[in-house]
Tab-separated table of C-alpha atoms in Angstrom:
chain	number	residue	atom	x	y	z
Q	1	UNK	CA	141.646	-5.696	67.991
Q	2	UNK	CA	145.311	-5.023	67.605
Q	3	UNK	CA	147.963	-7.438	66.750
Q	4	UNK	CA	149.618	-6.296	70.270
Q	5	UNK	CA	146.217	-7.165	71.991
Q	6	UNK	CA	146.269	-10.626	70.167
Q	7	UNK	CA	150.151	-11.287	68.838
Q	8	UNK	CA	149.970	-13.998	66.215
Q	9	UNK	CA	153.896	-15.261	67.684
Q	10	UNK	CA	153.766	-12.742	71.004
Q	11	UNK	CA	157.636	-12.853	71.585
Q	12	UNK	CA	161.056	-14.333	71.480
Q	13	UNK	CA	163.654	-15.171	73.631
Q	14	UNK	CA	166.603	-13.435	73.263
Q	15	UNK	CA	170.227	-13.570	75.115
Q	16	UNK	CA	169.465	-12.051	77.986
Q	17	UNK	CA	166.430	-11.169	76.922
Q	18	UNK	CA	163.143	-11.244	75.108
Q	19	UNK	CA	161.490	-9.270	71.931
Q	20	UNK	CA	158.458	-8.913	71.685
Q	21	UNK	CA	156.512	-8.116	68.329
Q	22	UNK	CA	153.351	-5.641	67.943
Q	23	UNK	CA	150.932	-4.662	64.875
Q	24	UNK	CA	153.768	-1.708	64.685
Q	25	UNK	CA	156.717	-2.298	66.270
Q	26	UNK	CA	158.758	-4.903	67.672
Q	27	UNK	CA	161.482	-3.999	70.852
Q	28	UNK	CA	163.700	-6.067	72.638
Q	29	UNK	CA	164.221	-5.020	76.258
Q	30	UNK	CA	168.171	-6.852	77.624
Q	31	UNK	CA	169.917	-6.660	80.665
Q	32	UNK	CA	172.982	-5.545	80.982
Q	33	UNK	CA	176.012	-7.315	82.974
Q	34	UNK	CA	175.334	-3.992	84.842
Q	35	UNK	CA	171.860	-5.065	85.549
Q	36	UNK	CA	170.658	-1.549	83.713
Q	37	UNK	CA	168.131	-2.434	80.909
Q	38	UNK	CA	168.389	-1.507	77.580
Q	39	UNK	CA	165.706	-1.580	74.385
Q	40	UNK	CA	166.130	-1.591	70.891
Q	41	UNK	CA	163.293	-0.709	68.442
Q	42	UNK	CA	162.424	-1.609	65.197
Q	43	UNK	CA	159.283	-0.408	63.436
Q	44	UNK	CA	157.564	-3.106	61.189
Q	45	UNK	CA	158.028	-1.746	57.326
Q	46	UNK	CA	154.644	-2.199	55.346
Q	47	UNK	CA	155.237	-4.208	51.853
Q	48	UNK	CA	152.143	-4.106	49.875
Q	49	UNK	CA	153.718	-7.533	48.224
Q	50	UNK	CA	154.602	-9.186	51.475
Q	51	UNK	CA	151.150	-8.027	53.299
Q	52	UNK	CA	148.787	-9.588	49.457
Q	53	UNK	CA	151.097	-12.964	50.323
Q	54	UNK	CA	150.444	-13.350	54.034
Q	55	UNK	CA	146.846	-13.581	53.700
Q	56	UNK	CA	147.085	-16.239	51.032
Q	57	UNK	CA	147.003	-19.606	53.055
Q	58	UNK	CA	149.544	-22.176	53.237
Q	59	UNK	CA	151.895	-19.675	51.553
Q	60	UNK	CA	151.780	-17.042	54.294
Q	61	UNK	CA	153.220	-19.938	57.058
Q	62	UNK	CA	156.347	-19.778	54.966
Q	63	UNK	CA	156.629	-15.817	53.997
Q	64	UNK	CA	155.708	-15.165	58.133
Q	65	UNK	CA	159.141	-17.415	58.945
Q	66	UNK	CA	161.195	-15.436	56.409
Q	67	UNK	CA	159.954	-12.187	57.881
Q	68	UNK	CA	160.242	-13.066	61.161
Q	69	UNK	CA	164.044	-14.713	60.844
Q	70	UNK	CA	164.767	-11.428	59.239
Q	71	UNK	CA	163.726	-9.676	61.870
Q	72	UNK	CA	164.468	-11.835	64.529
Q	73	UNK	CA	168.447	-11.848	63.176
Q	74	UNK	CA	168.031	-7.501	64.295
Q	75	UNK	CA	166.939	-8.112	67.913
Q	76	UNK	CA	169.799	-10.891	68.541
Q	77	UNK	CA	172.480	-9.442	67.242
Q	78	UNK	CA	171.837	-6.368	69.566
Q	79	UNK	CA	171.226	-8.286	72.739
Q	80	UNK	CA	174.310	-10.298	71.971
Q	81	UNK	CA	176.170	-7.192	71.517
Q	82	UNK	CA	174.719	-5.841	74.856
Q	83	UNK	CA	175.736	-8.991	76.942
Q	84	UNK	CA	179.524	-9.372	74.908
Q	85	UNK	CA	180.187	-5.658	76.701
Q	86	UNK	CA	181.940	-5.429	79.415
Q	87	UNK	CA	180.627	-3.469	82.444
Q	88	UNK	CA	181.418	0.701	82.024
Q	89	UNK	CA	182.561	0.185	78.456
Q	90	UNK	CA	179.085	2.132	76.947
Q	91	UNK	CA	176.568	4.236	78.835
Q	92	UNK	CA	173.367	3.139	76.127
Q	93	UNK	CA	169.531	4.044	77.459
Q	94	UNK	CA	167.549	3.419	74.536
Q	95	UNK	CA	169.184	2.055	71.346
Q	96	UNK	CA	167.366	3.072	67.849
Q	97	UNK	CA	167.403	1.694	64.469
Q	98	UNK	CA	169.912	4.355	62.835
Q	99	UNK	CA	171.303	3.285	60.368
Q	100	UNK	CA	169.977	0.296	57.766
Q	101	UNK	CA	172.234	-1.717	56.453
Q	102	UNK	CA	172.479	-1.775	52.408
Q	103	UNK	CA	170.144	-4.686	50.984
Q	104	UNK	CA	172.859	-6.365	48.874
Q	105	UNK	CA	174.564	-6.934	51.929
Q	106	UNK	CA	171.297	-7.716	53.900
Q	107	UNK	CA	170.331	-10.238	51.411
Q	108	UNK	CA	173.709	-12.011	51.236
Q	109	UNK	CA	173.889	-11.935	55.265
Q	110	UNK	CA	170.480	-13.611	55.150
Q	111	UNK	CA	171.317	-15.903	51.856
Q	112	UNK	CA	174.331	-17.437	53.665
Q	113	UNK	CA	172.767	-17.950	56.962
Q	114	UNK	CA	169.517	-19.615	55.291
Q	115	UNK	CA	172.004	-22.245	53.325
Q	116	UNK	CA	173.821	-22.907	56.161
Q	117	UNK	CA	170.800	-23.562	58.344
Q	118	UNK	CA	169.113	-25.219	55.950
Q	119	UNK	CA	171.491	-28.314	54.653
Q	120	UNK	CA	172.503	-28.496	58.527
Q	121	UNK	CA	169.195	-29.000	59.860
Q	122	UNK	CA	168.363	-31.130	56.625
Q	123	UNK	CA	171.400	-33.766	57.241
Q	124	UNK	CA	170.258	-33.874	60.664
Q	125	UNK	CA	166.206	-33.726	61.092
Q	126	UNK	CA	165.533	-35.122	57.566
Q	127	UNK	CA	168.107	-37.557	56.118
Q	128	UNK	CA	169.208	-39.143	59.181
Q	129	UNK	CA	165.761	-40.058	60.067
Q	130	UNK	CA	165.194	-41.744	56.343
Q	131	UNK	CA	168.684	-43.622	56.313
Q	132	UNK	CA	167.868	-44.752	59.932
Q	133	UNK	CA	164.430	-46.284	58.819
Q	134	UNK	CA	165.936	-47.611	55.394
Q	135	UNK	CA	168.059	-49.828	57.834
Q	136	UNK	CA	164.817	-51.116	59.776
Q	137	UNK	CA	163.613	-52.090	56.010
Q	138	UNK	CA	164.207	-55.752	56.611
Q	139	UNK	CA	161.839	-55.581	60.117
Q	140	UNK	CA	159.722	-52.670	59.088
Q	141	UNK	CA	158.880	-53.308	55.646
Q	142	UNK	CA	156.258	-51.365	53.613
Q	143	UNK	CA	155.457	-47.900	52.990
Q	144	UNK	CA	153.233	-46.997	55.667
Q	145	UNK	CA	155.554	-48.711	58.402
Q	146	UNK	CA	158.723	-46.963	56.940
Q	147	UNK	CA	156.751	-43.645	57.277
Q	148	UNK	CA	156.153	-44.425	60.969
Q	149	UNK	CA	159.486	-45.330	61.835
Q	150	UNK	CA	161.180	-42.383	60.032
Q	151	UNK	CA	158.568	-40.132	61.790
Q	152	UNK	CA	159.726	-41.812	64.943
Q	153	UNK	CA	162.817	-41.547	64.469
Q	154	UNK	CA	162.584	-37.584	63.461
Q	155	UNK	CA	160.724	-37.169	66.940
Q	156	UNK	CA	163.326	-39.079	69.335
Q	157	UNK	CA	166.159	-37.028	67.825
Q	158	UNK	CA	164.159	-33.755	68.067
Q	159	UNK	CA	163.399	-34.149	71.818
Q	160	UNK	CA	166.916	-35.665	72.340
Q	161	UNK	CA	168.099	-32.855	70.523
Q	162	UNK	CA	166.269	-29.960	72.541
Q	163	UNK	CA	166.733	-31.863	75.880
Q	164	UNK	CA	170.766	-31.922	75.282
Q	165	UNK	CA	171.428	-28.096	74.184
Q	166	UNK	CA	168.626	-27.126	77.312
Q	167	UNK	CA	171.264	-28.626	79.554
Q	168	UNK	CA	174.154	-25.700	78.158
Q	169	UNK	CA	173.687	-22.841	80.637
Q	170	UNK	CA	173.142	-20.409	77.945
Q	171	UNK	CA	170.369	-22.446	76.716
Q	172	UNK	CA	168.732	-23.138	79.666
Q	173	UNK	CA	169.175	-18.754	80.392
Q	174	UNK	CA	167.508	-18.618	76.679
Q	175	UNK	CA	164.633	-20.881	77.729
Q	176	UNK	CA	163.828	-19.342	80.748
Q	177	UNK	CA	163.696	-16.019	79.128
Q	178	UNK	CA	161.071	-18.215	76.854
Q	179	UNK	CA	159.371	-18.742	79.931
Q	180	UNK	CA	159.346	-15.514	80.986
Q	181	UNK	CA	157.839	-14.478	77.436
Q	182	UNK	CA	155.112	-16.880	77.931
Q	183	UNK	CA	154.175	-16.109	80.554
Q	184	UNK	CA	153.938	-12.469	79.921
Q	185	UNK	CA	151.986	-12.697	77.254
Q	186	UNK	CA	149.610	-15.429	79.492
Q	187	UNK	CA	149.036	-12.731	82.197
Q	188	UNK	CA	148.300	-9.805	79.558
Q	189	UNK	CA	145.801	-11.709	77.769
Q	190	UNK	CA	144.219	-13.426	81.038
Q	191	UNK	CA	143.092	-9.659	81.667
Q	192	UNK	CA	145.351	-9.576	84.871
Q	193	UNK	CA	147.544	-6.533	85.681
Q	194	UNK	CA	151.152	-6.779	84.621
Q	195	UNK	CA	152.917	-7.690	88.008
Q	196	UNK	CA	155.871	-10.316	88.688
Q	197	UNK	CA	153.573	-11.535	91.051
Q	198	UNK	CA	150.454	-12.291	88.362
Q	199	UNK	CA	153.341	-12.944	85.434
Q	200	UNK	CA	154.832	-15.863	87.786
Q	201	UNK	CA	151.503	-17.134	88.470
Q	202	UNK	CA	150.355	-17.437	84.499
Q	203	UNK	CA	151.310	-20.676	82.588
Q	204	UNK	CA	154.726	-20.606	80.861
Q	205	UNK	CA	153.132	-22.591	78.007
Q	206	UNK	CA	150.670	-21.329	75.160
Q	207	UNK	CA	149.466	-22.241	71.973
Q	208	UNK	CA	151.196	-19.969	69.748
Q	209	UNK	CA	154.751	-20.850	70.684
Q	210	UNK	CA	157.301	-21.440	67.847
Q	211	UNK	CA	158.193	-24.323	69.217
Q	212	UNK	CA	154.602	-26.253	68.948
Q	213	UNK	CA	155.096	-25.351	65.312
Q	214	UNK	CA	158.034	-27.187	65.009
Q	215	UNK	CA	155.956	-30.475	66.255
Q	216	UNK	CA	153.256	-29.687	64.130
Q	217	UNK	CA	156.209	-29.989	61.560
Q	218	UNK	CA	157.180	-33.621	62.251
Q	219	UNK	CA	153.411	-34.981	62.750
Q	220	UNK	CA	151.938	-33.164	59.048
Q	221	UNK	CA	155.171	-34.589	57.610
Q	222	UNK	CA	154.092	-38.194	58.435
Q	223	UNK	CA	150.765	-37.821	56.808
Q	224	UNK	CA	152.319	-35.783	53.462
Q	225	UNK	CA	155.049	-38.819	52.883
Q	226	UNK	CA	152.196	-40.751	53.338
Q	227	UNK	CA	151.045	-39.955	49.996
Q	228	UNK	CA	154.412	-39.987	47.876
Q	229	UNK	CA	156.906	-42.894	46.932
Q	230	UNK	CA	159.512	-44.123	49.421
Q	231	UNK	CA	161.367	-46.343	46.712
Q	232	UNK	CA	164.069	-45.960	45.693
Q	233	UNK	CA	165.987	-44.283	48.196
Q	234	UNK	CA	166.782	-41.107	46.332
Q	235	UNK	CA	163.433	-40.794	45.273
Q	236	UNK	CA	162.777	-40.770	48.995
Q	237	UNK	CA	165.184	-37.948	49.585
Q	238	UNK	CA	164.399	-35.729	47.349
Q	239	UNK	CA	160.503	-35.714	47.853
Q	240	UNK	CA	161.301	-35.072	51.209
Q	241	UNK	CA	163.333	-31.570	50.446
Q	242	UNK	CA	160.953	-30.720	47.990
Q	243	UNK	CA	158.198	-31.116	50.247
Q	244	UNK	CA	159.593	-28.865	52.951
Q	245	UNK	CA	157.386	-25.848	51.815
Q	246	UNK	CA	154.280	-27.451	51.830
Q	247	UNK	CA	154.765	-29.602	55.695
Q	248	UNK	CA	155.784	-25.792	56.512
Q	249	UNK	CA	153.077	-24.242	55.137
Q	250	UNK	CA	150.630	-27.047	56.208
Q	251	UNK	CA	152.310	-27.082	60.006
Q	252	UNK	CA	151.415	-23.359	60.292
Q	253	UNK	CA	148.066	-23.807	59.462
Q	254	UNK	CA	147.438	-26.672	61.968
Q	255	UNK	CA	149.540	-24.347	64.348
Q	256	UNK	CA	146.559	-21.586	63.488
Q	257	UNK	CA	143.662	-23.497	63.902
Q	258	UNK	CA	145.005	-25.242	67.601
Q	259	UNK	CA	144.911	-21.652	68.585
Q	260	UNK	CA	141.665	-20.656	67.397
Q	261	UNK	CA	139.954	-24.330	69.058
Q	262	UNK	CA	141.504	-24.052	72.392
Q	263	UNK	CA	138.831	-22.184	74.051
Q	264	UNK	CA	136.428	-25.422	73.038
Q	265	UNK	CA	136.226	-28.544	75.346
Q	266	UNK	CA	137.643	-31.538	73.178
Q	267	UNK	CA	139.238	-29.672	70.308
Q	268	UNK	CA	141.560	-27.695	72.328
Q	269	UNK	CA	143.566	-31.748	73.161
Q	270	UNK	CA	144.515	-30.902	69.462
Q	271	UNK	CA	147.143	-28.629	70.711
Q	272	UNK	CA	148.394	-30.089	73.582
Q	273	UNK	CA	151.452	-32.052	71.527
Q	274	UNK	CA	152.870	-28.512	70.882
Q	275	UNK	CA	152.348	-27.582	75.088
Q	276	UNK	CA	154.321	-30.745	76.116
Q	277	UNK	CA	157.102	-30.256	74.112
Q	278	UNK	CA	157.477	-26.464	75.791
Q	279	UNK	CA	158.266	-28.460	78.560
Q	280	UNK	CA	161.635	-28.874	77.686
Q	281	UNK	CA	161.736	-25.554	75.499
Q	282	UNK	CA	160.774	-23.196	78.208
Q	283	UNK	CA	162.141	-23.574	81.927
Q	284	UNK	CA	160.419	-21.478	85.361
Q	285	UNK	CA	162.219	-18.030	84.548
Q	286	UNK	CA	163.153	-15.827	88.008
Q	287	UNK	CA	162.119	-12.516	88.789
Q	288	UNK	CA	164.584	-10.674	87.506
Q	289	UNK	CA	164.264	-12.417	84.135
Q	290	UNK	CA	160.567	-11.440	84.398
Q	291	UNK	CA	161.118	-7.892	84.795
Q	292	UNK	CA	163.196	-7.644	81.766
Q	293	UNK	CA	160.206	-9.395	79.316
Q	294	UNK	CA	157.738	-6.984	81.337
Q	295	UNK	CA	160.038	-3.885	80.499
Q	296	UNK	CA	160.319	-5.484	77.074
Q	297	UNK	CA	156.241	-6.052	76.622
Q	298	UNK	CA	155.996	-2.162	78.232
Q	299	UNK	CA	157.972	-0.462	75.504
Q	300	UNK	CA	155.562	-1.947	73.250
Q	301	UNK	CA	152.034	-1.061	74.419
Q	302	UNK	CA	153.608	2.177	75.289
Q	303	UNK	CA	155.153	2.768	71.745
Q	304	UNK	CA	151.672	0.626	69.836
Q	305	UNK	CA	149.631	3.057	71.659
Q	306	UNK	CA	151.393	6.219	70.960
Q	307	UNK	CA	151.366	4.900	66.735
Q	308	UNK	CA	148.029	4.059	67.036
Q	309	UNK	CA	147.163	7.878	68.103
Q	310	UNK	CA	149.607	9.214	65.869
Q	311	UNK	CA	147.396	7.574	62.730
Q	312	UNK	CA	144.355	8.290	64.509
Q	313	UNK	CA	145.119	12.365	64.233
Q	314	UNK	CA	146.223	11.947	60.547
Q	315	UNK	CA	142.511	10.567	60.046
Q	316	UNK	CA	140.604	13.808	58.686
Q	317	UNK	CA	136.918	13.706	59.286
């Protein structure tokens, strides 16, 4: 079965719009302030290197996120570009991948943006949480308590954190869009032909959503600094950075097996943490915002299927 027929992440919500990723290709379908709709299309590049470390597990959670933030980068910067434009100023149908940018400059653009990212969200999903338990210390006391407490901690200003930004209006547009991806990739999957009708009707949760990983990232963290020193404090700090690979790695796992077990009676509960928090990361999308991830999902099937002939007629028998 093809990665299109099964997609390990299915989509993305973009602004004003969504991408959606195949065994091939990935496209990103945005409308226009002129309500026209517009794709751009990236083919996936094969890396013998990249493929021989995304089947090794643990390690492939982590080399999947670089990939797909590389990616991911592509698709945004064009839909951002397509919504910045004013109405009239371009006349674009179908936007291709022309020209590549160099990969010093590719790497640096990625370097600075991972650094950036990654003390931000460090100050404020890891440290915070540790400092705020180290004050509960004298009420709290001992290591498995701490661990619970800076676990809490993490989770209240996650969900405080999501709920807050969802209440921007280009948030909640980005998480409807989410919606909208969902449930796209609900309906396709459910067997049910691709109408607004059946796409409204599908769930706008599922199990392989990015942000159930990010859950899964805060409860395998608990159980991991269950197992190393808390004292003293910088001890405490540092094995938490260090240990970001492996609660990654571990996290996508977990996030792997949900989605495997939710077709069985009690194990599928396992994923359910991951659903409720898509309550507040996707939001009922309208129809218009459901046409644009069907034109989106379209352009792929259409463009998988043509690939998958084009290597079928290279195949000499």
């Amino acid at each position: 079965m093809s990665e299109v027929q099964k997609p390990v992440y299915g989509g993305q919500a973009v602004v004003e719009g969504v991408m959606f990723g195949g065994k091939h290709h990935t496209v990103t379908a945005v409308r226009r302030k002129d309500s026209t709709i517009v794709y751009y299309h990236l083919p996936r590049e094969s890396k013998p290197v990249v493929n021989r470390l995304k089947k090794i597990p643990f390690l492939r959670g982590i080399v999947s996120l670089i990939q797909s933030s590389a990616t991911g980068s592509k698709h945004l910067n064009f839909s951002t570009e397509q919504y910045e434009e004013e109405d009239g100023e371009k006349q674009v149908e179908t936007k291709k991948e022309t020209k590549e940018p160099s990969k010093l400059s590719l790497w640096l653009g990625v370097a600075v943006i991972g650094v950036v990212s990654f003390l931000f969200g460090k100050l404020l999903f890891t440290l915070i949480p540790v400092f705020l338990a180290k004050l509960t210390e004298p009420i709290f006391s001992g290591h498995t308590a701490q661990v619970l407490v800076e676990s809490l901690f993490k989770l209240i200003l996650l969900l405080v954190y999501i709920y807050v930004v969802s209440l921007t209006p280009l948030i909640k547009r980005v998480f409807q869009y989410h919606g909208a991806e969902h449930k796209v990739i609900n309906c396709f999957e459910s067997g049910k032909e691709l109408t607004v009708a059946n796409v409204q009707a599908s769930s706008r949760l599922h199990y392989r959503c990015g942000s159930s990983f990010i859950l899964f990232t805060v409860i395998v963290g608990m159980f991991v600094y269950l197992l190393v020193p808390i004292d003293p404090l910088w001890v405490r700090v540092v094995n938490r950075i260090l240990l970001i690979p492996v609660v990654l790695g571990i996290a996508f796992e977990v996030l792997q097996a949900t989605n495997k077990l939710k077709d069985i009676p009690v194990l599928r509960y396992l994923g359910y943490p991951g659903l409720w928090l898509q309550l507040l990361t996707t939001k009922a999308p309208t129809d218009d915002q459901v046409e644009v991830a069907l034109a989106s999902f379209q352009e792929l099937l259409r463009m998988e299927k043509e690939t998958e002939k084009g290597l079928e007629s290279d195949v000499i028998v």
